[in-house]
mmCIF file of C-alpha atoms in Angstrom:
data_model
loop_
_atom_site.group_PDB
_atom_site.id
_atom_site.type_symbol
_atom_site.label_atom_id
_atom_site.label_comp_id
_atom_site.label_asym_id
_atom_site.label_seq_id
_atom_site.Cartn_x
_atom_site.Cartn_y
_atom_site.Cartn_z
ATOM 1 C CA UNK A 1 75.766 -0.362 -95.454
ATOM 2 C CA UNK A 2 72.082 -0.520 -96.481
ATOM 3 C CA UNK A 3 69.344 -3.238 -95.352
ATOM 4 C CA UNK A 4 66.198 -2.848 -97.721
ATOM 5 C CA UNK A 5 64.591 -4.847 -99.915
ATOM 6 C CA UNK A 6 66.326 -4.009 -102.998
ATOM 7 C CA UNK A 7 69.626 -5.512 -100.907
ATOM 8 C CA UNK A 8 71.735 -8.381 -102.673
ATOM 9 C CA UNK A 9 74.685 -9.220 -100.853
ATOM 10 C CA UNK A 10 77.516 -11.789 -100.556
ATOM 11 C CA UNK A 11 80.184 -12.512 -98.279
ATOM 12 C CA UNK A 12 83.536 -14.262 -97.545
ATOM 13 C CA UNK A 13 85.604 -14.179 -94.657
ATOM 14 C CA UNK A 14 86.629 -10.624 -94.051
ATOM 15 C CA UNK A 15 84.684 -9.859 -97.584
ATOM 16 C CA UNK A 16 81.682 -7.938 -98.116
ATOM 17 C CA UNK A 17 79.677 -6.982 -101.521
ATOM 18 C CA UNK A 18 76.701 -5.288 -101.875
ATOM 19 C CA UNK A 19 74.352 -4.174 -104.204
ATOM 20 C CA UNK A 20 71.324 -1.857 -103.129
ATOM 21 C CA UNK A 21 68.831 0.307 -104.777
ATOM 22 C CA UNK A 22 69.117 2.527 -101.412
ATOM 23 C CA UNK A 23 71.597 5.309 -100.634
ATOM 24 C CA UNK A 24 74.757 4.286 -99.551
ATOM 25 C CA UNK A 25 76.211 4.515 -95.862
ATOM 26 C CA UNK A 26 79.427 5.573 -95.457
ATOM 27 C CA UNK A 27 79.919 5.481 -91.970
ATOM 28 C CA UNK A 28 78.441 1.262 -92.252
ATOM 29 C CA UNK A 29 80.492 0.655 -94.995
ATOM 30 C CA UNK A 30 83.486 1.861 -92.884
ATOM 31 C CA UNK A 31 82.618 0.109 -89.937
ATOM 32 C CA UNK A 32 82.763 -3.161 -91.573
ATOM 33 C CA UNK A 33 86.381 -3.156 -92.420
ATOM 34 C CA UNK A 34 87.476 -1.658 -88.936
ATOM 35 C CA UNK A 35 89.884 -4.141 -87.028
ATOM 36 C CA UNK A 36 91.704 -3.672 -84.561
ATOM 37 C CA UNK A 37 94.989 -5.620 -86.695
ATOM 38 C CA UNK A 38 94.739 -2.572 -89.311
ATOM 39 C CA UNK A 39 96.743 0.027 -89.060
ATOM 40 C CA UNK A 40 94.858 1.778 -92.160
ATOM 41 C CA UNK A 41 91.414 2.700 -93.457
ATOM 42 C CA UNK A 42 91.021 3.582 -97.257
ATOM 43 C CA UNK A 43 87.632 4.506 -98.273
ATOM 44 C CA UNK A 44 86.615 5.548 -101.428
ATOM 45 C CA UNK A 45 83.264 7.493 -102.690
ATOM 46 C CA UNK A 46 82.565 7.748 -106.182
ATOM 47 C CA UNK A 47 79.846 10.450 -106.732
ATOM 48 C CA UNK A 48 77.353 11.424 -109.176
ATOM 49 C CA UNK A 49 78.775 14.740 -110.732
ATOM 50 C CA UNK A 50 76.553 17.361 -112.517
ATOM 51 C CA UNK A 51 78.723 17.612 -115.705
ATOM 52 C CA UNK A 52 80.094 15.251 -118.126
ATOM 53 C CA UNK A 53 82.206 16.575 -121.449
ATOM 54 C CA UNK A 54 80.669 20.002 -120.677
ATOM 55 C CA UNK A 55 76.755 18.651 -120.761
ATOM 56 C CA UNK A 56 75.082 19.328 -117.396
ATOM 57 C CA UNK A 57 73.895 16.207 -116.082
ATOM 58 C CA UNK A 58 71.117 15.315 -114.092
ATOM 59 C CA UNK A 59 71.135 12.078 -112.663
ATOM 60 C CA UNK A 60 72.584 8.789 -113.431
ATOM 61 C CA UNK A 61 70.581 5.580 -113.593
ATOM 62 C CA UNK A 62 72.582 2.112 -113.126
ATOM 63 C CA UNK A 63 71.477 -0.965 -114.217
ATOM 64 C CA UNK A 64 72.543 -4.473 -113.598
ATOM 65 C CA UNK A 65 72.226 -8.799 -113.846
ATOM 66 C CA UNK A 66 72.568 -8.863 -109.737
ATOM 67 C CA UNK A 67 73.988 -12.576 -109.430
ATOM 68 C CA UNK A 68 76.445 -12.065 -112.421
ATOM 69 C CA UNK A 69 77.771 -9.061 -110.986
ATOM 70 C CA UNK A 70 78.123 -9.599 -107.107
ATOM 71 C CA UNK A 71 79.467 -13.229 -108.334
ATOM 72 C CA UNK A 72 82.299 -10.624 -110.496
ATOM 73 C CA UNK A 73 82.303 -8.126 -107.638
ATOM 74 C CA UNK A 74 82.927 -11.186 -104.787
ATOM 75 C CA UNK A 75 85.902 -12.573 -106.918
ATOM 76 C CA UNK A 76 87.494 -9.113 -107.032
ATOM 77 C CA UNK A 77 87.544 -8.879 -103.616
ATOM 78 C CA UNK A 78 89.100 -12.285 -102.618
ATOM 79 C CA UNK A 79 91.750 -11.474 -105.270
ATOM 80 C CA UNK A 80 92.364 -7.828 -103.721
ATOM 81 C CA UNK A 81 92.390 -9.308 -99.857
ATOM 82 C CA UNK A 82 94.925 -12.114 -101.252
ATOM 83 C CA UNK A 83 97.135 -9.761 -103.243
ATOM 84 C CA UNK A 84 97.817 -7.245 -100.873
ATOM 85 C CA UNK A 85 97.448 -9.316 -97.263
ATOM 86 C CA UNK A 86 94.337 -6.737 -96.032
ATOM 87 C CA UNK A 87 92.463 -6.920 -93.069
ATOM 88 C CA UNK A 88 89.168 -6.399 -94.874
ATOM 89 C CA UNK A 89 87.309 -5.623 -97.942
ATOM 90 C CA UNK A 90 83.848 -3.867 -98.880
ATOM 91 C CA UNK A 91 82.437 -3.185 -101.633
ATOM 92 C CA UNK A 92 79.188 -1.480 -102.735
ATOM 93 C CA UNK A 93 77.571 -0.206 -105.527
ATOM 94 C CA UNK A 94 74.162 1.418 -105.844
ATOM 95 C CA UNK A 95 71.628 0.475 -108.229
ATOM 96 C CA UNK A 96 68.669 3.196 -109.597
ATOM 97 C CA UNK A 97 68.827 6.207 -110.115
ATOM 98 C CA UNK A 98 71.554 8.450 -108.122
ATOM 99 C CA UNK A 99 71.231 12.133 -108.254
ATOM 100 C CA UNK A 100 73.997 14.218 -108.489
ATOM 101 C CA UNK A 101 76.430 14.666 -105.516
ATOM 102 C CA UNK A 102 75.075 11.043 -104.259
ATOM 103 C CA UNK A 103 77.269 7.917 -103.675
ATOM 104 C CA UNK A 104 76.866 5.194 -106.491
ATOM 105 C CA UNK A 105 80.230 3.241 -105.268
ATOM 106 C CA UNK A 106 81.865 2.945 -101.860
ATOM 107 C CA UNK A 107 85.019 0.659 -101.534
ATOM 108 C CA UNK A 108 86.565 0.488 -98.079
ATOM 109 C CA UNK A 109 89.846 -1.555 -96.974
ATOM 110 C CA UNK A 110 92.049 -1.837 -93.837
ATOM 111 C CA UNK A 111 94.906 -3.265 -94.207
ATOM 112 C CA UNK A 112 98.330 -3.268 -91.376
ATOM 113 C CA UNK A 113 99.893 -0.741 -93.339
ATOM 114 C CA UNK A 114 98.947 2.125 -95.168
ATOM 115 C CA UNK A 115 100.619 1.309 -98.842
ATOM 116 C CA UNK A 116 98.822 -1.898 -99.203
ATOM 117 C CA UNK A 117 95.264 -0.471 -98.170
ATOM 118 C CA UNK A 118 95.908 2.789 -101.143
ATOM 119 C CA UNK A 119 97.013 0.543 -103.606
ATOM 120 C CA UNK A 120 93.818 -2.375 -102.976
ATOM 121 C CA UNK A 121 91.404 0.430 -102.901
ATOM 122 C CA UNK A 122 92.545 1.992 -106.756
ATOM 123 C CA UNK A 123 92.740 -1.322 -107.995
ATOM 124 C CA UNK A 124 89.438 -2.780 -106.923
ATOM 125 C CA UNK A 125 88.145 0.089 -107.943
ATOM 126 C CA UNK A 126 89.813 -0.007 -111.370
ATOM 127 C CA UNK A 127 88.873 -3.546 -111.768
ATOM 128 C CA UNK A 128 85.056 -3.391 -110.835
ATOM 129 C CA UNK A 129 84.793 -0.344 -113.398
ATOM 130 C CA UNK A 130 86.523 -2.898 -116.156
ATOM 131 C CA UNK A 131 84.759 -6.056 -115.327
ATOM 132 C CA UNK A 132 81.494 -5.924 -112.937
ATOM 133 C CA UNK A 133 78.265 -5.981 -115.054
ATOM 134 C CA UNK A 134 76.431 -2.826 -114.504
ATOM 135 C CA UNK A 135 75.692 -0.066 -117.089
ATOM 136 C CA UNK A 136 74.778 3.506 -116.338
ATOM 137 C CA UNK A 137 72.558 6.032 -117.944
ATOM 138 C CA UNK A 138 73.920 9.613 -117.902
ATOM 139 C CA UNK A 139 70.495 11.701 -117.942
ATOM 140 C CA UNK A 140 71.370 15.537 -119.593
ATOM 141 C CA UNK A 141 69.399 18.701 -118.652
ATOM 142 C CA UNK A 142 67.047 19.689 -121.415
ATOM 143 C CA UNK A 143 66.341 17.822 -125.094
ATOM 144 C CA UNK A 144 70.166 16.757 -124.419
ATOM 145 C CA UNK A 145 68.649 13.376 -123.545
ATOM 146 C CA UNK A 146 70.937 10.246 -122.620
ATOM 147 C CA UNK A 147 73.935 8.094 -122.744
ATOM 148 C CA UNK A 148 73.896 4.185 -121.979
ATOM 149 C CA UNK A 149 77.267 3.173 -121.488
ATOM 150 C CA UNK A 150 79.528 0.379 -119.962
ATOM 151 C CA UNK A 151 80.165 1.547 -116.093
ATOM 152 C CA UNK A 152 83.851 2.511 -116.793
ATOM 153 C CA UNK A 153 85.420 6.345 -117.547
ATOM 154 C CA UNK A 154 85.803 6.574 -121.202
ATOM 155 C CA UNK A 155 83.831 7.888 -124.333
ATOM 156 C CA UNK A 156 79.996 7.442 -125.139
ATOM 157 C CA UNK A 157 78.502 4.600 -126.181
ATOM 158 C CA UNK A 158 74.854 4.389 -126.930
ATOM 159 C CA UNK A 159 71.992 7.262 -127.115
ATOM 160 C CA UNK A 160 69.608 6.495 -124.270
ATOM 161 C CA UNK A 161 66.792 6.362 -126.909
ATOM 162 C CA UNK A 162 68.792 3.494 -129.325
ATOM 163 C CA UNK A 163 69.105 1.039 -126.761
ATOM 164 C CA UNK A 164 69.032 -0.203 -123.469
ATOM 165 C CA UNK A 165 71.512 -2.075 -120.980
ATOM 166 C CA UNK A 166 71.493 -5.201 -122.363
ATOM 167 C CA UNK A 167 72.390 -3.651 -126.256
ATOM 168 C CA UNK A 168 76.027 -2.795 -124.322
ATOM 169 C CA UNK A 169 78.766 -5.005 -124.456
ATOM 170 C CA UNK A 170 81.945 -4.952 -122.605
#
């Protein structure tokens, strides 16, 4: 996983979440879910990507209220290990700045069975974009400047220059 400085973490039986101002570790986060009662292993890496709407992007900077959000991100992953009977949960999200092609989210579940692991992963994935409080800036190449907006896919919110994270609200 990580183990800085800039590492918040909380935990539950079979439950991890992280935040970290590191880069992420794949091959940690994977290990933590690994049992030898799962029969599958879903991991998922969200990456910075150098484009967004056809503007070249350089980096994206996250931003976050630490307790607040591991308290969200903790309570997504006790309903997710409830719902859908897994194994194990991680989650992990990077705070900072996260150049493109880096990790700024890993999820990882094992579960007995395969279905129950693909569907956890989407949805804790779907519901920490909806509800956990962090905000990213997408940096553009050139005078193209920046967008603040709510850590979720979806349309633009804020010029980087007319406000800052805590000007967005969900």
């Amino acid at each position: 996983m990580s183990q800085n400085s800039n590492f918040e973490q909380r935990q539950d039986e079979g439950i991890s979440v992280f935040l970290t101002s590191s880069a992420l570790d794949l091959s940690g986060v994977v290990a933590s879910v690994k049992s030898p009662r799962a029969g599958a292993l879903v991991l998922f890496a969200g990456t910075t990507r150098d484009n967004f709407h056809g503007k070249s992007v350089t980096h994206l900077e996250y931003s976050s209220y630490p307790p607040r959000a591991l308290k969200t991100m903790l309570s997504i992953a006790q309903t997710m290990k409830q719902k859908h009977a897994l194994t194990a949960i991680t989650m992990g999200h990077r705070l900072g700045v996260v150049p493109v092609a880096e990790e700024s989210i890993l999820i990882a579940v094992s579960a007995p069975h395969r279905q129950p692991a693909w569907t956890a992963g989407e949805e804790a994935l779907e519901m920490c974009k909806e509800k956990v409080e962090i905000w990213k800036l997408e940096e553009f190449e050139g005078d193209q400047g920046g967008v603040w907006r709510a850590n979720r896919d979806g349309p633009s919110h804020i010029p980087s220059d007319l406000a800052s994270p805590s000007d967005i609200s969900k």
